[in-house]
Coordinates of C-alpha atoms in Angstrom, one line a residue:
M1 CA 154.4 125.3 47.3
W2 CA 156.8 122.4 47.7
A3 CA 157.0 120.4 44.5
Q4 CA 158.7 117.3 43.2
P5 CA 162.5 117.8 43.1
D6 CA 164.6 118.0 40.0
T7 CA 167.3 115.6 41.2
D8 CA 170.4 114.1 39.6
T9 CA 170.5 110.4 38.6
A10 CA 173.2 108.0 37.6
G11 CA 173.2 109.0 33.9
A12 CA 172.6 112.7 34.2
G13 CA 175.4 113.9 31.9
A14 CA 178.2 112.3 34.0
P15 CA 181.0 110.1 32.7
G16 CA 180.9 106.3 33.1
P17 CA 180.6 105.3 36.8
E18 CA 183.4 104.2 39.0
S19 CA 182.6 101.3 41.4
Y20 CA 183.6 100.8 45.0
D21 CA 182.6 98.5 47.9
A22 CA 182.0 101.6 50.0
I23 CA 182.1 105.4 49.5
I24 CA 182.6 107.6 52.6
V25 CA 181.8 111.3 52.1
G26 CA 183.8 113.3 54.6
A27 CA 187.1 112.7 56.4
G28 CA 186.6 113.8 60.0
L29 CA 186.8 111.4 62.9
A30 CA 183.5 109.6 62.0
G31 CA 184.6 109.0 58.4
L32 CA 188.1 107.9 59.5
S33 CA 186.7 105.6 62.1
A34 CA 184.5 103.8 59.6
A35 CA 187.3 103.6 57.0
L36 CA 189.8 102.2 59.4
S37 CA 187.3 99.6 60.6
L38 CA 186.6 98.2 57.0
P39 CA 188.7 95.3 55.6
S40 CA 191.9 96.5 54.0
A41 CA 191.0 94.5 50.9
W42 CA 187.8 96.5 50.2
R43 CA 187.8 99.2 47.6
V44 CA 186.9 102.3 49.5
A45 CA 186.6 105.8 48.2
L46 CA 187.0 108.7 50.6
L47 CA 185.4 111.9 49.2
L48 CA 186.2 115.3 50.6
K49 CA 185.8 118.9 49.5
Q50 CA 189.1 120.1 50.9
D51 CA 191.5 118.1 53.1
W52 CA 191.2 116.3 56.4
Q53 CA 192.5 119.3 58.3
A54 CA 189.5 121.3 57.3
S55 CA 187.2 119.4 59.6
A56 CA 185.4 120.1 62.8
S57 CA 187.1 117.0 64.3
N58 CA 190.5 118.5 63.7
L59 CA 189.4 121.7 65.5
A60 CA 188.0 120.0 68.5
Q61 CA 189.7 121.2 71.7
G62 CA 188.2 119.7 74.9
G63 CA 188.3 116.0 74.6
I64 CA 186.3 112.7 74.7
A65 CA 184.0 111.8 77.5
A66 CA 184.5 108.3 79.0
V67 CA 184.0 106.7 82.3
L68 CA 187.5 105.7 83.5
D69 CA 187.5 106.8 87.1
P70 CA 186.5 104.1 89.6
T71 CA 184.3 106.6 91.4
D72 CA 182.4 107.3 88.2
S73 CA 179.8 105.1 86.3
V74 CA 178.2 104.8 82.9
A75 CA 174.9 105.3 84.6
E76 CA 176.0 108.7 85.9
H77 CA 177.4 109.6 82.4
V78 CA 174.0 108.6 80.9
A79 CA 172.1 110.6 83.5
D80 CA 174.2 113.7 82.9
T81 CA 173.7 113.3 79.1
L82 CA 169.9 112.9 79.5
T83 CA 169.8 116.0 81.8
A84 CA 171.7 118.1 79.3
G85 CA 169.5 116.8 76.5
A86 CA 166.4 118.3 78.2
G87 CA 164.3 115.2 77.9
C88 CA 164.8 114.8 74.1
C89 CA 167.6 112.1 74.1
H90 CA 166.9 108.6 72.9
A91 CA 167.6 106.8 76.1
E92 CA 168.4 103.4 74.7
H93 CA 170.8 104.8 72.1
T94 CA 172.4 107.0 74.7
Q95 CA 173.1 104.0 76.9
G96 CA 174.4 102.0 73.9
I97 CA 176.8 104.7 72.8
L98 CA 178.2 105.8 76.2
S99 CA 178.7 102.2 77.3
Q100 CA 181.3 101.9 74.6
A101 CA 183.4 104.9 75.6
A102 CA 186.1 103.1 77.4
Q103 CA 186.6 100.8 74.5
A104 CA 186.8 103.8 72.1
I105 CA 189.5 105.3 74.2
A106 CA 191.4 102.0 74.3
W107 CA 191.2 101.9 70.5
L108 CA 192.6 105.4 70.2
R109 CA 195.4 104.7 72.6
Q110 CA 196.4 101.5 70.8
A111 CA 196.5 103.6 67.6
G112 CA 199.0 105.9 69.4
V113 CA 197.0 109.0 70.2
P114 CA 199.1 111.0 72.8
F115 CA 196.6 111.8 75.4
S116 CA 197.6 113.9 78.4
E117 CA 198.7 112.0 81.5
E118 CA 199.4 112.8 85.1
N119 CA 201.5 110.5 87.3
G120 CA 201.4 107.8 84.6
Q121 CA 197.6 107.8 84.3
L122 CA 195.3 109.5 81.8
H123 CA 194.4 113.0 83.0
L124 CA 190.7 113.5 83.3
T125 CA 189.3 117.0 83.2
R126 CA 185.7 118.2 83.7
E127 CA 183.4 120.2 81.5
G128 CA 180.0 121.8 81.9
G129 CA 177.1 119.4 82.6
H130 CA 179.4 116.6 83.8
G131 CA 179.1 115.5 87.4
K132 CA 182.5 113.9 87.4
R133 CA 185.9 114.3 85.8
R134 CA 185.7 112.0 82.8
I135 CA 187.1 114.0 79.8
V136 CA 190.1 112.4 78.2
H137 CA 192.1 114.9 76.3
A138 CA 195.4 115.8 74.6
A139 CA 196.1 119.2 76.2
D140 CA 193.7 121.6 74.6
A141 CA 193.9 120.2 71.0
T142 CA 192.4 116.7 71.3
G143 CA 190.9 116.6 67.8
Q144 CA 194.2 117.6 66.2
A145 CA 196.1 114.9 68.1
V146 CA 193.5 112.2 67.2
M147 CA 193.3 113.2 63.5
A148 CA 197.1 113.5 63.1
T149 CA 197.5 110.0 64.5
L150 CA 194.7 108.3 62.5
W151 CA 195.2 109.9 59.1
P152 CA 198.6 108.3 58.4
L153 CA 197.1 104.9 59.3
L154 CA 194.4 105.5 56.8
R155 CA 196.9 106.4 54.1
Q156 CA 198.5 103.0 54.5
R157 CA 195.4 101.3 53.2
P158 CA 196.3 99.9 49.8
H159 CA 192.8 100.0 48.3
L160 CA 191.8 103.4 49.5
T161 CA 191.0 106.0 46.8
L162 CA 191.3 109.5 48.1
L163 CA 189.1 111.9 46.2
Q164 CA 190.1 115.4 47.4
Q165 CA 188.6 118.5 45.8
H166 CA 185.4 116.5 45.1
A167 CA 182.0 117.9 46.2
A168 CA 179.1 115.5 46.5
I169 CA 176.1 116.8 44.5
D170 CA 173.4 114.2 45.2
L171 CA 172.9 110.6 46.1
I172 CA 172.3 108.1 43.3
V173 CA 169.1 106.3 44.1
G174 CA 167.7 103.3 42.2
T175 CA 165.1 100.6 42.7
D176 CA 165.4 96.8 42.9
Q177 CA 163.1 94.1 41.5
T178 CA 160.6 94.7 44.3
A179 CA 160.5 98.4 43.5
Q180 CA 162.3 99.2 46.8
R181 CA 164.4 102.3 46.6
H182 CA 168.1 102.0 47.7
C183 CA 171.2 104.1 47.5
Q184 CA 173.6 103.1 44.7
G185 CA 176.3 105.8 45.0
I186 CA 177.1 109.5 44.8
L187 CA 177.1 112.0 42.0
A188 CA 180.0 114.3 42.6
M189 CA 181.7 117.3 41.2
D190 CA 185.5 117.1 40.5
L191 CA 186.3 120.6 41.4
Q192 CA 189.7 120.6 39.9
Q193 CA 188.7 119.4 36.5
G194 CA 185.2 121.0 36.5
R195 CA 183.4 117.8 35.6
R196 CA 180.7 115.6 37.2
V197 CA 181.5 112.0 38.1
A198 CA 179.2 109.1 39.0
L199 CA 180.6 107.0 41.8
H200 CA 178.8 103.7 42.5
A201 CA 179.0 101.6 45.6
R202 CA 177.1 99.0 47.5
H203 CA 177.4 101.1 50.6
V204 CA 177.5 104.9 51.0
V205 CA 178.4 106.6 54.3
L206 CA 177.6 110.3 54.9
A207 CA 180.1 111.7 57.4
T208 CA 179.9 115.3 56.2
G209 CA 179.8 117.1 59.5
G210 CA 177.5 119.9 60.7
S211 CA 175.9 123.1 59.4
G212 CA 177.5 125.9 61.4
Q213 CA 177.8 128.0 58.2
L214 CA 174.1 128.6 58.5
Y215 CA 175.2 131.4 60.9
P216 CA 177.5 134.4 60.5
R217 CA 179.6 133.5 63.5
T218 CA 180.5 129.8 64.1
S219 CA 183.3 127.6 65.4
N220 CA 182.7 125.3 62.3
P221 CA 185.0 125.3 59.3
A222 CA 183.9 126.9 56.1
S223 CA 183.0 123.5 54.7
A224 CA 180.3 122.8 57.3
T225 CA 177.4 123.6 55.0
G226 CA 175.0 120.7 55.8
D227 CA 175.8 118.8 52.6
G228 CA 174.9 115.3 53.9
Q229 CA 171.7 116.4 55.6
A230 CA 170.4 118.2 52.5
M231 CA 171.4 115.4 50.1
A232 CA 169.8 112.7 52.4
W233 CA 166.6 114.8 52.7
R234 CA 166.4 115.2 48.9
A235 CA 166.7 111.4 48.6
G236 CA 163.8 110.8 51.0
C237 CA 165.4 110.5 54.4
Q238 CA 163.9 112.0 57.5
L239 CA 165.7 114.8 59.3
L240 CA 164.9 115.2 63.0
D241 CA 165.6 117.8 65.7
L242 CA 167.0 120.4 63.3
E243 CA 165.8 123.2 65.6
F244 CA 168.4 122.2 68.3
I245 CA 171.4 124.2 67.2
Q246 CA 173.9 124.4 70.0
F247 CA 175.6 127.7 70.6
H248 CA 178.9 127.4 72.3
P249 CA 179.1 129.9 75.1
T250 CA 182.7 131.0 74.7
G251 CA 183.9 131.8 71.2
L252 CA 186.7 134.4 71.1
A253 CA 185.3 137.9 71.0
A254 CA 188.3 140.1 70.5
P255 CA 187.4 143.4 68.9
D256 CA 187.6 143.4 65.1
R257 CA 189.6 146.7 65.0
S258 CA 190.0 146.5 61.2
S259 CA 186.3 146.8 60.5
G260 CA 185.4 149.4 63.1
S261 CA 182.7 147.0 64.3
S262 CA 182.8 148.3 67.8
S263 CA 180.1 150.8 66.9
L264 CA 177.6 148.0 66.1
P265 CA 174.9 147.0 68.6
A266 CA 176.0 144.2 70.9
S267 CA 173.4 141.8 69.4
H268 CA 175.0 142.1 66.0
P269 CA 177.4 139.3 65.2
G270 CA 179.8 141.7 63.6
A271 CA 180.3 143.5 67.0
V272 CA 182.8 140.8 68.0
L273 CA 185.5 139.0 66.1
A274 CA 183.7 137.5 63.2
A275 CA 184.8 134.5 61.2
S276 CA 188.0 135.0 59.3
A277 CA 187.6 135.6 55.6
Q278 CA 189.9 132.6 54.9
T279 CA 188.3 129.9 57.1
G280 CA 184.8 131.1 58.0
Q281 CA 185.6 129.9 61.5
T282 CA 186.0 131.7 64.9
P283 CA 188.3 130.2 67.6
L284 CA 186.8 128.6 70.6
M285 CA 187.8 129.1 74.2
T286 CA 187.5 125.5 75.3
E287 CA 184.9 124.5 77.9
A288 CA 187.7 122.8 79.8
L289 CA 188.8 126.3 80.9
R290 CA 185.6 126.5 83.0
G291 CA 186.1 122.9 84.0
E292 CA 189.5 124.0 85.5
G293 CA 188.0 127.0 87.3
A294 CA 187.6 129.8 84.8
L295 CA 184.9 132.3 85.8
L296 CA 182.6 134.4 83.6
R297 CA 182.5 138.1 84.5
L298 CA 181.0 141.4 83.4
P299 CA 183.5 144.2 82.6
D300 CA 183.3 145.4 86.2
G301 CA 184.4 142.0 87.5
T302 CA 181.0 140.8 88.6
R303 CA 180.2 137.1 88.2
F304 CA 176.7 136.5 86.8
M305 CA 176.3 132.7 86.3
P306 CA 175.3 131.9 89.9
A307 CA 172.2 134.0 89.3
Y308 CA 171.2 131.8 86.3
D309 CA 172.0 128.3 87.6
T310 CA 173.3 126.6 90.7
R311 CA 176.0 124.9 88.7
A312 CA 177.2 128.4 87.7
E313 CA 180.0 128.2 85.0
L314 CA 179.6 124.4 84.9
A315 CA 176.0 124.4 83.7
P316 CA 175.2 122.9 80.3
R317 CA 176.1 124.9 77.3
D318 CA 172.6 126.1 76.3
I319 CA 172.1 127.6 79.8
V320 CA 175.5 129.3 79.8
A321 CA 175.1 130.6 76.2
R322 CA 171.7 132.1 77.0
A323 CA 173.0 133.7 80.2
I324 CA 175.9 135.3 78.3
Y325 CA 173.6 136.5 75.5
Q326 CA 171.1 138.0 78.0
E327 CA 173.9 139.9 79.8
M328 CA 175.2 141.2 76.5
Q329 CA 171.7 142.4 75.6
S330 CA 171.0 143.9 79.0
H331 CA 174.3 145.9 79.2
Q332 CA 174.8 146.4 75.4
L333 CA 178.1 144.5 75.5
P334 CA 180.0 143.0 72.6
G335 CA 180.9 140.1 74.9
V336 CA 181.7 139.1 78.4
L337 CA 185.0 138.1 80.1
L338 CA 186.3 134.6 80.9
D339 CA 188.8 134.8 83.7
I340 CA 191.4 132.1 84.4
S341 CA 194.1 134.4 85.5
H342 CA 194.0 133.0 89.1
R343 CA 195.6 129.7 87.8
S344 CA 199.4 129.6 87.6
P345 CA 201.2 130.4 84.3
D346 CA 202.8 126.9 84.5
F347 CA 199.4 125.2 84.8
L348 CA 198.0 127.2 81.8
A349 CA 201.1 126.5 79.7
E350 CA 200.8 122.7 80.4
H351 CA 197.0 122.4 79.9
F352 CA 196.1 125.1 77.4
P353 CA 199.1 125.8 75.2
N354 CA 196.9 126.4 72.1
I355 CA 194.5 128.6 73.9
L356 CA 197.4 130.8 75.0
A357 CA 198.8 131.0 71.5
T358 CA 195.4 131.9 70.0
C359 CA 194.8 134.6 72.6
R360 CA 198.3 136.0 72.2
A361 CA 197.8 136.3 68.5
H362 CA 194.9 138.7 69.3
G363 CA 196.9 140.6 71.9
I364 CA 195.4 138.9 75.0
E365 CA 197.5 137.5 77.9
P366 CA 195.2 135.1 79.8
E367 CA 197.7 134.7 82.6
R368 CA 197.2 138.4 83.5
E369 CA 193.8 139.4 82.0
P370 CA 190.4 137.9 81.2
I371 CA 189.5 136.6 77.7
P372 CA 186.7 138.4 75.9
V373 CA 184.1 135.8 74.8
A374 CA 180.6 135.6 73.2
P375 CA 178.4 132.7 72.0
L376 CA 178.5 131.3 68.5
A377 CA 177.0 128.5 66.5
H378 CA 178.8 125.3 67.3
Y379 CA 176.9 122.0 66.9
A380 CA 173.9 120.6 65.1
C381 CA 172.2 118.2 67.6
G382 CA 169.8 117.0 65.0
G383 CA 170.3 115.6 61.5
I384 CA 169.6 112.5 59.5
L385 CA 167.6 109.9 61.4
T386 CA 169.7 106.8 62.1
D387 CA 169.7 103.7 64.3
L388 CA 172.6 102.5 66.4
R389 CA 174.4 101.1 63.3
G390 CA 174.2 104.3 61.4
R391 CA 171.6 103.0 59.0
T392 CA 169.2 105.6 57.5
Q393 CA 165.7 105.1 56.1
L394 CA 167.3 104.6 52.6
P395 CA 168.8 101.1 52.3
G396 CA 172.5 101.1 51.6
L397 CA 172.9 104.6 53.0
Y398 CA 174.6 105.3 56.4
A399 CA 175.0 108.6 58.3
I400 CA 177.5 109.0 61.1
G401 CA 179.0 111.9 63.1
E402 CA 177.4 115.4 63.3
C403 CA 175.3 115.0 60.2
A404 CA 173.4 112.1 61.9
R405 CA 170.7 112.2 64.6
T406 CA 171.1 109.1 66.8
G407 CA 169.3 110.7 69.7
L408 CA 172.4 110.9 71.9
H409 CA 172.4 114.7 72.1
G410 CA 168.7 115.4 72.4
A411 CA 168.0 119.1 72.7
N412 CA 171.5 120.1 73.8
R413 CA 174.7 118.1 73.4
L414 CA 176.7 117.3 76.5
A415 CA 180.3 118.5 76.1
S416 CA 182.8 115.9 74.7
N417 CA 180.2 113.4 73.7
S418 CA 180.5 114.1 70.0
L419 CA 183.9 112.7 69.2
L420 CA 182.9 109.6 71.1
E421 CA 179.8 109.2 69.0
C422 CA 182.0 109.6 65.8
I423 CA 184.1 106.6 66.9
V424 CA 181.3 104.3 68.1
L425 CA 179.0 104.9 65.1
G426 CA 181.8 104.8 62.6
Q427 CA 182.8 101.4 63.8
A428 CA 179.2 100.2 64.1
A429 CA 178.5 101.2 60.5
A430 CA 181.6 99.4 59.3
Q431 CA 180.6 96.3 61.1
D432 CA 177.1 96.4 59.7
M433 CA 178.5 96.8 56.1
M434 CA 180.8 93.8 56.7
A435 CA 178.0 91.6 57.9
G436 CA 177.4 90.9 54.2
A437 CA 173.6 91.1 54.3
R438 CA 171.7 92.8 51.6
P439 CA 171.5 96.6 52.4
S440 CA 168.4 97.1 54.4
S441 CA 166.6 99.8 56.3
P442 CA 165.3 99.6 59.9
W443 CA 162.3 101.6 58.9
P444 CA 159.6 101.0 56.2
D445 CA 160.6 102.3 52.8
Q446 CA 159.3 105.7 51.7
S447 CA 157.9 105.4 48.2
Q448 CA 158.7 109.0 47.2
P449 CA 161.3 111.5 48.3
P450 CA 160.1 114.8 49.8
G451 CA 159.6 117.8 47.6
L452 CA 161.8 120.7 47.0
P453 CA 160.7 124.3 46.2
G454 CA 159.3 124.2 42.7
R455 CA 160.9 126.0 39.8
P456 CA 159.0 128.5 37.8
S457 CA 157.7 127.2 34.4
S458 CA 159.1 130.2 32.6
R459 CA 162.6 130.1 31.0
P460 CA 165.2 130.3 33.8
A461 CA 167.7 133.1 34.0
P462 CA 171.4 132.3 34.0
P463 CA 172.7 130.4 37.1
W464 CA 174.2 132.5 39.9
D465 CA 177.9 133.1 39.7
D466 CA 180.1 132.7 42.8
S467 CA 179.8 136.4 43.7
R468 CA 176.0 136.2 43.9
C469 CA 176.2 132.9 45.7
L470 CA 178.4 134.3 48.4
Q471 CA 176.2 137.4 48.7
A472 CA 173.2 135.2 49.2
R473 CA 175.0 133.0 51.7
A474 CA 175.7 136.1 53.9
Q475 CA 172.0 137.1 53.6
L476 CA 171.0 133.6 54.6
Q477 CA 173.3 133.7 57.7
Q478 CA 171.8 137.0 58.9
H479 CA 168.2 135.6 58.5
M480 CA 169.2 132.5 60.5
W481 CA 170.8 134.6 63.3
Q482 CA 167.7 136.8 63.5
G483 CA 165.2 133.9 63.2
A484 CA 166.9 130.9 64.8
G485 CA 169.5 132.4 67.1
I486 CA 170.1 131.9 70.8
L487 CA 166.7 133.4 71.9
R488 CA 163.9 133.1 69.4
Q489 CA 160.6 134.8 68.9
P490 CA 157.8 133.4 66.7
A491 CA 157.5 136.6 64.7
S492 CA 161.2 136.7 64.0
M493 CA 161.2 133.0 63.0
A494 CA 158.3 133.5 60.6
G495 CA 159.9 136.6 59.1
A496 CA 163.2 134.8 58.5
R497 CA 161.4 131.8 57.1
A498 CA 159.5 134.0 54.6
A499 CA 162.7 135.8 53.6
L500 CA 164.5 132.5 53.1
D501 CA 161.7 131.1 51.0
A502 CA 161.9 134.1 48.7
L503 CA 165.7 133.7 48.5
H504 CA 165.3 129.9 47.8
T505 CA 162.8 130.6 45.0
E506 CA 165.0 133.2 43.5
F507 CA 168.0 130.9 43.6
H508 CA 166.2 128.0 41.8
A509 CA 164.6 130.4 39.3
A510 CA 168.0 131.2 38.1
G511 CA 168.6 127.7 36.8
R512 CA 171.4 125.2 37.3
A513 CA 174.8 125.2 35.7
E514 CA 176.0 122.0 33.9
A515 CA 179.2 122.2 36.0
P516 CA 178.2 123.8 39.3
T517 CA 180.8 125.5 41.4
L518 CA 181.5 124.7 45.1
A519 CA 179.9 128.0 46.1
W520 CA 176.7 127.1 44.2
L521 CA 176.5 123.6 45.6
E522 CA 177.0 124.8 49.2
L523 CA 174.4 127.5 48.9
R524 CA 171.9 125.0 47.5
N525 CA 172.4 122.8 50.5
L526 CA 172.4 125.7 53.0
L527 CA 169.1 127.0 51.5
D528 CA 167.4 123.7 51.8
L529 CA 168.6 123.1 55.4
A530 CA 167.9 126.7 56.5
C531 CA 164.3 126.4 55.4
L532 CA 163.9 123.0 57.1
T533 CA 165.5 124.2 60.3
L534 CA 163.2 127.2 60.6
D535 CA 160.2 124.9 59.8
A536 CA 161.3 122.7 62.7
A537 CA 161.7 125.7 65.0
L538 CA 158.3 127.1 64.1
A539 CA 156.7 123.7 64.8
R540 CA 158.1 123.5 68.3
R541 CA 155.9 125.9 70.3
S542 CA 157.7 125.7 73.6
S543 CA 161.3 126.1 74.8
C544 CA 163.4 123.0 75.1
G545 CA 167.2 122.9 75.4
A546 CA 168.9 124.8 72.6
H547 CA 165.5 125.9 71.2
A548 CA 164.8 128.8 73.5
L549 CA 161.8 131.1 73.0
A550 CA 162.1 134.6 74.4
A551 CA 159.8 135.4 77.3

């Protein structure tokens, strides 16, 4: 059964609170966009587990979608987004976000982001699902260029407090004179000093990123453990569309020769290059490669995408990922081949320097041979329900970026819409906070937060140490791959859900440390989110976008 949670509150053993005008949890593009849009006189705390370079924004390769070509239109961009989203996008929110794309690009250019140009104009590339060239990019490392430009600007803010090596534990929730619940701050763990701290603020912004670490093979950094989603849910916020996990079609799949994994079945994530032990993240082969003519082939050179979709390699990500997966299953392959060797070496060096460097580090020469690729967990299309200002159901709490669900992505994110959403919603949340009105919610208040799995009444065992937490994390990832992978079966989903429920119960039965470690905190969030994701998947009885049921 799901019982009332044992949540942290403001006075739960923490030192005296520190107060700010706003607390932003996460330092990817969404968090930076919000912070840079707030008045420089505000006391703002930026909370992050590691550093800004350990963010999905910094890893983003392809670019930012924006209508800048005179032959293109916002209406066409919206139509492409709605098509990719498989009928599950919020049409009004989609129009509202995409209509601000040109303004977002102008803001970044004014900040000094060095986007790629051709003949003195921004170079626009094309990616899967887009009917026109509308992807603004900085070679093949757009996220890195954007973040490296914005981060120094943020550090110039005189009243910014940077709290690195701080992990958020839970939201601090109180009630006002009318008994309405509202967010008052964050209870966090200072990982360096091993102590809990209570951070109070009038406004709290969750910009914590995605949840790729639910899976054994992901493009996400090791810190992408669904922290914001889990904390918001424990505080009473609704999570929506969690079943729509987008698998990127082309993660690098070079053989892991050190582990002898080539003997594993092709469906096993260890059969290809798994995440590195240091980062928990696998390199992507950007979708822009296919936008510039790369073809997907079987080992014998046969193209297969035309048999799956008339758009072939430029079909939306969910279609391409499923096609690759099905070919891998049919032929017992550890991956397929992405071939761009027909483009000139000079072209590849100019447009894809980082891709070339990554491939060469694994003994691959894309100018002369195809790149081995396989799908991997990439993007959470769902998350914390918000409006177009980033407001959640809990007054005073905002969610922006990948942890939020604005409705832009629907059942399958259109390529290069995510960085755009980070900028637009980050700025919108800042403007809403600056409006000066009492923190409010666009939805009726919920009187009680949702329940968490109950703890046994007997005396708990000692809390799990880091070794046991990491072991359980690997078990969770295998259950998620088997139950909520690229192609899903009801029996597999139900089996994975039961196994996760048992793991969840065992975890909570072990009790809670007074000074929890990062491994413990992240496992707690992953367990909550994994169970909720499988519940959402089981509730959706038919295929839709990234939620694909096997025939």
